[in-house]
mmCIF file of C-alpha atoms in Angstrom:
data_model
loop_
_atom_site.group_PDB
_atom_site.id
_atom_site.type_symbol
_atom_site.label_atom_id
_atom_site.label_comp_id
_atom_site.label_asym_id
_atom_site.label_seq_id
_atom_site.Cartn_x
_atom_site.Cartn_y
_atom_site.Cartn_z
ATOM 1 C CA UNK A 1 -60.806 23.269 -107.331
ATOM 2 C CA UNK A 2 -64.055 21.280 -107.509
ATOM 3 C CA UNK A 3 -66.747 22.239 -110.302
ATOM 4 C CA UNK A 4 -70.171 23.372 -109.366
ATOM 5 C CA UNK A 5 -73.229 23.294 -111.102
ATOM 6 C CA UNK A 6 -76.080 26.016 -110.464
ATOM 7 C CA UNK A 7 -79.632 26.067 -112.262
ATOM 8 C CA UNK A 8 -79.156 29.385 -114.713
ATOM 9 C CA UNK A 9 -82.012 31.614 -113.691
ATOM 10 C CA UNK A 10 -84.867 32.008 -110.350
ATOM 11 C CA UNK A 11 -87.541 34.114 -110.163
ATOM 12 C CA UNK A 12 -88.343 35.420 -106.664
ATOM 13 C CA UNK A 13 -91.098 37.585 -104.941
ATOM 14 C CA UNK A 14 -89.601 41.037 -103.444
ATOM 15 C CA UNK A 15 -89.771 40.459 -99.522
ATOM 16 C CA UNK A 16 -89.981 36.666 -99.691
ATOM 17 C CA UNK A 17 -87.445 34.004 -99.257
ATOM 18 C CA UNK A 18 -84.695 33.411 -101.922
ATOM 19 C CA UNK A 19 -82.874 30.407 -101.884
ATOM 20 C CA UNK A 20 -80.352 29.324 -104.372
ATOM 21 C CA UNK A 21 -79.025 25.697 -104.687
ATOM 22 C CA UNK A 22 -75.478 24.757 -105.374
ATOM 23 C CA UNK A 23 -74.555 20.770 -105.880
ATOM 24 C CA UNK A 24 -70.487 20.320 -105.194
ATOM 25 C CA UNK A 25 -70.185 16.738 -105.369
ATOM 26 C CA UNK A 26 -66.235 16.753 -105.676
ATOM 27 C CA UNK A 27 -66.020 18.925 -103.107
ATOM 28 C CA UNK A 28 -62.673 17.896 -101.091
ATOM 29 C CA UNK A 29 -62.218 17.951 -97.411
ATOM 30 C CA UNK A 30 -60.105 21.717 -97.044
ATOM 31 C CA UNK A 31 -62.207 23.236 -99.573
ATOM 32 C CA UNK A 32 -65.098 26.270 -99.097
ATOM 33 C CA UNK A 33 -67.641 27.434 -100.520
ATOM 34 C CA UNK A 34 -67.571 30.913 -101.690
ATOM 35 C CA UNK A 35 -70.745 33.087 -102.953
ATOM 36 C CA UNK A 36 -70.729 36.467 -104.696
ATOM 37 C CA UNK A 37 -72.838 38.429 -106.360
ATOM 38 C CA UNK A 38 -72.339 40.475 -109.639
ATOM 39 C CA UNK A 39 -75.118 43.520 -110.264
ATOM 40 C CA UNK A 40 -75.303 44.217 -113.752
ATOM 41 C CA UNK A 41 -72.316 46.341 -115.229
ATOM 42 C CA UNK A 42 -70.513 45.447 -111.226
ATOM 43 C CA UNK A 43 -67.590 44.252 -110.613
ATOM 44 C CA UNK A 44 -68.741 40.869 -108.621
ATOM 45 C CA UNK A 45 -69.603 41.365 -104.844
ATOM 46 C CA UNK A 46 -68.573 39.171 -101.463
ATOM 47 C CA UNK A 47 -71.687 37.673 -100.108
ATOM 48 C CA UNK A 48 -70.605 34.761 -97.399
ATOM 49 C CA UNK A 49 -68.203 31.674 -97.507
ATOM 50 C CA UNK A 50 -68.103 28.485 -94.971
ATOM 51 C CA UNK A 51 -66.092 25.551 -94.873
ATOM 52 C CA UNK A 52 -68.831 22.766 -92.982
ATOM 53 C CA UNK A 53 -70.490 24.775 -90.380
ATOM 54 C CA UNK A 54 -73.645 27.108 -91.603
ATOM 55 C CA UNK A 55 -72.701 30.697 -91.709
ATOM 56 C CA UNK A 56 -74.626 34.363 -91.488
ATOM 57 C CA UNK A 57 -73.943 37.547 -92.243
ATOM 58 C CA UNK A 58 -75.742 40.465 -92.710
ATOM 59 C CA UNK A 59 -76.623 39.833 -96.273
ATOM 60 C CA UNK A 60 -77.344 36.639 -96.482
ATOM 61 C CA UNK A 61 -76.879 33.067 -94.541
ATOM 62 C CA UNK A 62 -75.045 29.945 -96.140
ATOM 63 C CA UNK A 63 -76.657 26.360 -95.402
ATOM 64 C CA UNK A 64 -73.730 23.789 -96.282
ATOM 65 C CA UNK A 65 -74.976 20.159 -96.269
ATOM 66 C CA UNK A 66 -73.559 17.265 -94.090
ATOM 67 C CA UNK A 67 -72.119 15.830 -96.746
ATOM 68 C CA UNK A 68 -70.342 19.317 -98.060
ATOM 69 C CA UNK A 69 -71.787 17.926 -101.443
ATOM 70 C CA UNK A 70 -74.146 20.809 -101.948
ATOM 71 C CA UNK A 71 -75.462 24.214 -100.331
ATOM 72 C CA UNK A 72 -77.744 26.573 -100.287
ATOM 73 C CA UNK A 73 -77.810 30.490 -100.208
ATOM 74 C CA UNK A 74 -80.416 32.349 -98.333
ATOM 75 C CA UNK A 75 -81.433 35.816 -98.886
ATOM 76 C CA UNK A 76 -84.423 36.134 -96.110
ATOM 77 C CA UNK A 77 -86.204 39.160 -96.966
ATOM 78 C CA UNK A 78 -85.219 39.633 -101.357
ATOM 79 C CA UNK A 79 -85.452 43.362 -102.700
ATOM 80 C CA UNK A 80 -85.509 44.375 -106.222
ATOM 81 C CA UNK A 81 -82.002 45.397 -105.255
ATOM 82 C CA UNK A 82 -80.882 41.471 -105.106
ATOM 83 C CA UNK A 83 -81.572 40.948 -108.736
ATOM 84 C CA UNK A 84 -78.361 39.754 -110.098
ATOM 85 C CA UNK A 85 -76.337 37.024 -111.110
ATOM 86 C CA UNK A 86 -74.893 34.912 -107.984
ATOM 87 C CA UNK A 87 -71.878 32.460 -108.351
ATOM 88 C CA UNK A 88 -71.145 29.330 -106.180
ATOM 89 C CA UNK A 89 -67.545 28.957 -105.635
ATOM 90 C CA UNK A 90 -65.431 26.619 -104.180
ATOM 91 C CA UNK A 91 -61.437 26.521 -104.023
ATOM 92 C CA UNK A 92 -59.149 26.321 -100.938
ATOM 93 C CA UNK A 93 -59.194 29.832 -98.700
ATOM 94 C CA UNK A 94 -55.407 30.599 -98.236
ATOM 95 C CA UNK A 95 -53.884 29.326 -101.590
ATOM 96 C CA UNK A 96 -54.417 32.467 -103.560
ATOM 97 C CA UNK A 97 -55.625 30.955 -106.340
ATOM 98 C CA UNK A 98 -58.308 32.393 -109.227
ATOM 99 C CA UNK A 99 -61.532 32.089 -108.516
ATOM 100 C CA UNK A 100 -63.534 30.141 -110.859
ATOM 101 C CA UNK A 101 -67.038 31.523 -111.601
ATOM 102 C CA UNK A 102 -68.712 29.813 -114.189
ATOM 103 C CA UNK A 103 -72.280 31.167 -115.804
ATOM 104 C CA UNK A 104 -73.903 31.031 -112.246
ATOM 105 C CA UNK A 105 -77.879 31.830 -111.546
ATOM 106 C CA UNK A 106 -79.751 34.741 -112.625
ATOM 107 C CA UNK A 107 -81.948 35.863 -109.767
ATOM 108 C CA UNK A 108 -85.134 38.071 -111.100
ATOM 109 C CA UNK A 109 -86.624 39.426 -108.122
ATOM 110 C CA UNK A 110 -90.371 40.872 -108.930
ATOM 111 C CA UNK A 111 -92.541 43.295 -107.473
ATOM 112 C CA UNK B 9 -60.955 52.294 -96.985
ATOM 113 C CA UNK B 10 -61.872 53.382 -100.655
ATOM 114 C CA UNK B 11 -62.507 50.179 -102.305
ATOM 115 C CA UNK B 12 -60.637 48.499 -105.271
ATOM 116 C CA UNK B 13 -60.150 51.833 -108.194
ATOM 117 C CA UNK B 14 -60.181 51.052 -112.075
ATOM 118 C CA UNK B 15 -59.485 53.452 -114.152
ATOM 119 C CA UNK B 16 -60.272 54.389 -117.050
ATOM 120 C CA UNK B 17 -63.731 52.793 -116.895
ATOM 121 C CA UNK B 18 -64.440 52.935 -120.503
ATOM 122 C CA UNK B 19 -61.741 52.649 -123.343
ATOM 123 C CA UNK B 20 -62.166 52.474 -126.906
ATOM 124 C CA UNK B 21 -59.659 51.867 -129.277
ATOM 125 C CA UNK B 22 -58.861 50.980 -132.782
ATOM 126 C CA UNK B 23 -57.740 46.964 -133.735
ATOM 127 C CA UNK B 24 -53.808 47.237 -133.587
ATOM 128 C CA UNK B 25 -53.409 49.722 -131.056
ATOM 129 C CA UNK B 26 -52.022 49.634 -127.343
ATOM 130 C CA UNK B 27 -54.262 49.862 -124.004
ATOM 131 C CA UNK B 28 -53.405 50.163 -120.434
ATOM 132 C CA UNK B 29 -55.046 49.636 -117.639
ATOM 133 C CA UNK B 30 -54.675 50.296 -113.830
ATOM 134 C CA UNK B 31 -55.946 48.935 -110.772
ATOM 135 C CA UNK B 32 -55.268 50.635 -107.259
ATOM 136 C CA UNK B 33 -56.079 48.037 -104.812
ATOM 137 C CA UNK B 34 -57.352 48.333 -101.381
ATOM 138 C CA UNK B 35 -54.659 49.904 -99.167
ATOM 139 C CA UNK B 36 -52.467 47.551 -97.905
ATOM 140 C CA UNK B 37 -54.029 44.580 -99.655
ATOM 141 C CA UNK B 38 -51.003 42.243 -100.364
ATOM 142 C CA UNK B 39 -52.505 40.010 -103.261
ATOM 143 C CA UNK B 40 -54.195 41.680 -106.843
ATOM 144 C CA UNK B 41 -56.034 39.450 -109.444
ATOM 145 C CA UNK B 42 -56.551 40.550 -113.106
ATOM 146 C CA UNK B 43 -60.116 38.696 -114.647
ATOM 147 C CA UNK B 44 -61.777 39.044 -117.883
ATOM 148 C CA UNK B 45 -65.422 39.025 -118.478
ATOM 149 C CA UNK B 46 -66.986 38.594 -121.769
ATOM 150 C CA UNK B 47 -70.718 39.097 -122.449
ATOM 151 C CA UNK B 48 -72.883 36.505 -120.667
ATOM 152 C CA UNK B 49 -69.959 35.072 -118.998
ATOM 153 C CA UNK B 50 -68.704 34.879 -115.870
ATOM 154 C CA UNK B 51 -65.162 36.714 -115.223
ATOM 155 C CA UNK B 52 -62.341 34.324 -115.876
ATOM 156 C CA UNK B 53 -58.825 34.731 -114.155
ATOM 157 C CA UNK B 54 -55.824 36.326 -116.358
ATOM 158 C CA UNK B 55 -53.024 36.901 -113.824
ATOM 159 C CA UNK B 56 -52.347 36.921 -109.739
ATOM 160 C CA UNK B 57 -49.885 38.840 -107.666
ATOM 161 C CA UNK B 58 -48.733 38.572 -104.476
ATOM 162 C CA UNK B 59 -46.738 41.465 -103.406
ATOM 163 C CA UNK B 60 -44.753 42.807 -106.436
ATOM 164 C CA UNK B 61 -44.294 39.010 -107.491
ATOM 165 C CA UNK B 62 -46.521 37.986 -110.683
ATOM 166 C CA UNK B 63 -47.455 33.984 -109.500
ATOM 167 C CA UNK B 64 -49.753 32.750 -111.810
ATOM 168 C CA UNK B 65 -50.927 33.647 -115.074
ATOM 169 C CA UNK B 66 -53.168 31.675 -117.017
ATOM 170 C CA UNK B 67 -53.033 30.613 -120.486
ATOM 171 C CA UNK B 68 -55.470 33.020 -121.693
ATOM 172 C CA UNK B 69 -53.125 36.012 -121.226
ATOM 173 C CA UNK B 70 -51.508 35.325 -124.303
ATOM 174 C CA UNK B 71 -47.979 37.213 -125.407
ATOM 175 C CA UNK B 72 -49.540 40.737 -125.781
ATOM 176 C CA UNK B 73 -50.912 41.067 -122.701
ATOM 177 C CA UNK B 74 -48.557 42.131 -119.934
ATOM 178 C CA UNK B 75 -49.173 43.076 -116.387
ATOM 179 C CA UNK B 76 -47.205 44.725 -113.701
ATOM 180 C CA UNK B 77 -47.311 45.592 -110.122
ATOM 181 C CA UNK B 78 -43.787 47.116 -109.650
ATOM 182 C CA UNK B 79 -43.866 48.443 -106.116
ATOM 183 C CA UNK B 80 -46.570 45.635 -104.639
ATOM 184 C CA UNK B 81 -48.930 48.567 -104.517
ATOM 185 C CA UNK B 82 -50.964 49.310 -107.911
ATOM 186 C CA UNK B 83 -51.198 47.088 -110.957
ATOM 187 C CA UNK B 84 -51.294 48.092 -114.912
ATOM 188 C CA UNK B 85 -52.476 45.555 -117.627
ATOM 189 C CA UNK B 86 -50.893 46.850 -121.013
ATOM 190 C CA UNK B 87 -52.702 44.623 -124.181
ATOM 191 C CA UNK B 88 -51.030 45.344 -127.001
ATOM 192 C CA UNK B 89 -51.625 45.190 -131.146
ATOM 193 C CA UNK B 90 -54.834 44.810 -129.658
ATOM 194 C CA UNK B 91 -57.802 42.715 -131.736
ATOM 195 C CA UNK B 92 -61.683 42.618 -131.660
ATOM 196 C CA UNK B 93 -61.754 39.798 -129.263
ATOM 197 C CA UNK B 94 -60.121 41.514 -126.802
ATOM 198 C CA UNK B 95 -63.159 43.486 -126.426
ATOM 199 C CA UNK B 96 -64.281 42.720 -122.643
ATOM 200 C CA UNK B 97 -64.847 44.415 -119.402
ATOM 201 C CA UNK B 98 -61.025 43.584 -117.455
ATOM 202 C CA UNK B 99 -61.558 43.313 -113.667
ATOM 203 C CA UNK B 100 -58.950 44.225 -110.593
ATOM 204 C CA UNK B 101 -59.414 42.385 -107.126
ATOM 205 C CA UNK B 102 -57.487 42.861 -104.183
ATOM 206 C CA UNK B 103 -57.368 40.466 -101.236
ATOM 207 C CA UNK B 104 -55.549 40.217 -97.514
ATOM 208 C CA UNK B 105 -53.861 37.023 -97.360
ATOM 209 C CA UNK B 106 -54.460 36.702 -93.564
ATOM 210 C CA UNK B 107 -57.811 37.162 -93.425
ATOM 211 C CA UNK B 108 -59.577 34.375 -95.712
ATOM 212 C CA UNK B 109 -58.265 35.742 -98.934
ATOM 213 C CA UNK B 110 -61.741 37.740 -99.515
ATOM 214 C CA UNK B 111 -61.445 38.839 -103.034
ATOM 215 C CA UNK B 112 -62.945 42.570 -102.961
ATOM 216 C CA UNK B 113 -63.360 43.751 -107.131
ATOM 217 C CA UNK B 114 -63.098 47.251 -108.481
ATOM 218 C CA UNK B 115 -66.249 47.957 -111.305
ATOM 219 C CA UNK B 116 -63.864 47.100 -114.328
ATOM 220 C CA UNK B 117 -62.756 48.864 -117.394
ATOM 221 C CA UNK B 118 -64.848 48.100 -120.159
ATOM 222 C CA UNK B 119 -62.326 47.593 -123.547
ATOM 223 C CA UNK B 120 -63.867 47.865 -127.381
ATOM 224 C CA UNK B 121 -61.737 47.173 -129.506
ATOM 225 C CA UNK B 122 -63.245 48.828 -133.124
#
């Protein structure tokens, strides 16, 4: 599966905007890319994953680039609720394989 | 649908000792993962199942770690002699094979090893 790199911690405002960057340069072509979410002492949590097209849910939307070489998760409205740390994943859907989720980002959202 | 069950969700036990674990997956789930999580660290992958067939284990579940899922319905992780550094929260995912392989994760039992 092909690495990703994620900055370790964002700070964001409760009811603004949170976006969190993902570069996947080695991304290959039947890849996805996988988010979760793990609240402290949580097992992790199934946000949203996409293969080229952008995605939305009801938690959160998924910007891929054109290039599949990075992405971007969007929480529109973030509650004190969202603080946790959020993994970037990618790996190939149907091969029921691990998934690999490095340190990802800390997300600190403040009053 | 009652989610992915760990149980116990704490366990402490003395260096040398056996644990066991067990994971009841979401009903009819066909595919269970075993991950480790150390502090500050994201969960790492020990073992996958698919059905009652064990399919992958990685090289961190060393010789005294053993897991089973003998009718491809719940899953035990046994650890045994254990030592400090097995001290860890263990995690349990289940996942339908059919519909995007979602991993779904129980809340973990947290193992300290004294």
């Amino acid at each position: 599966d092909a690495k990703t790199t994620q900055p370790p911690s964002m700070d964001c405002a409760e009811g603004r905007a949170a976006n969190l960057p993902c570069n996947h340069s080695t991304i290959s072509g039947n890849e996805y890319v996988y988010w979760y979410r793990q609240i402290h002492s949580q097992g992790p949590q199934y946000i949203i994953h996409g293969l080229k097209n952008n995605e939305t849910n009801e938690m959160a939307s998924l910007i891929i680039t054109e290039d599949r070489k990075s992405s971007t998760l969007i929480l529109p409205h973030a509650t004190l609720r969202d603080t946790a740390v959020y993994y970037c994943i990618v790996r190939n859907s149907n091969s029921g394989y691990a998934l690999n989720f490095g340190k990802g980002t800390s997300l600190l959202v403040t009053p | 649908d009652t989610g992915v069950s760990q149980n116990p969700r704490h366990k402490i036990t003395k260096r040398g000792q056996n644990v066991t674990f067990r994971c009841d997956p979401i009903s009819e789930h066909n595919r269970l993962y075993w991950y480790r999580q150390t502090l500050g660290q994201g969960p790492e992958f020990l073992t996958y199942f698919q059905n009652e067939a064990q399919l992958e284990k990685s090289r961190l579940l060393s010789d005294r770690f053993s897991a089973e899922r003998p009718k491809g319905s719940f899953s035990t992780l046994e650890i045994q002699r254990t030592e400090q550094g097995d001290s860890a929260m263990y995690l349990c995912a289940s996942s339908l094979s059919a519909t995007g392989d979602i991993q779904y994760f129980g809340a973990g039992t947290r193992l300290s090893v004294l």
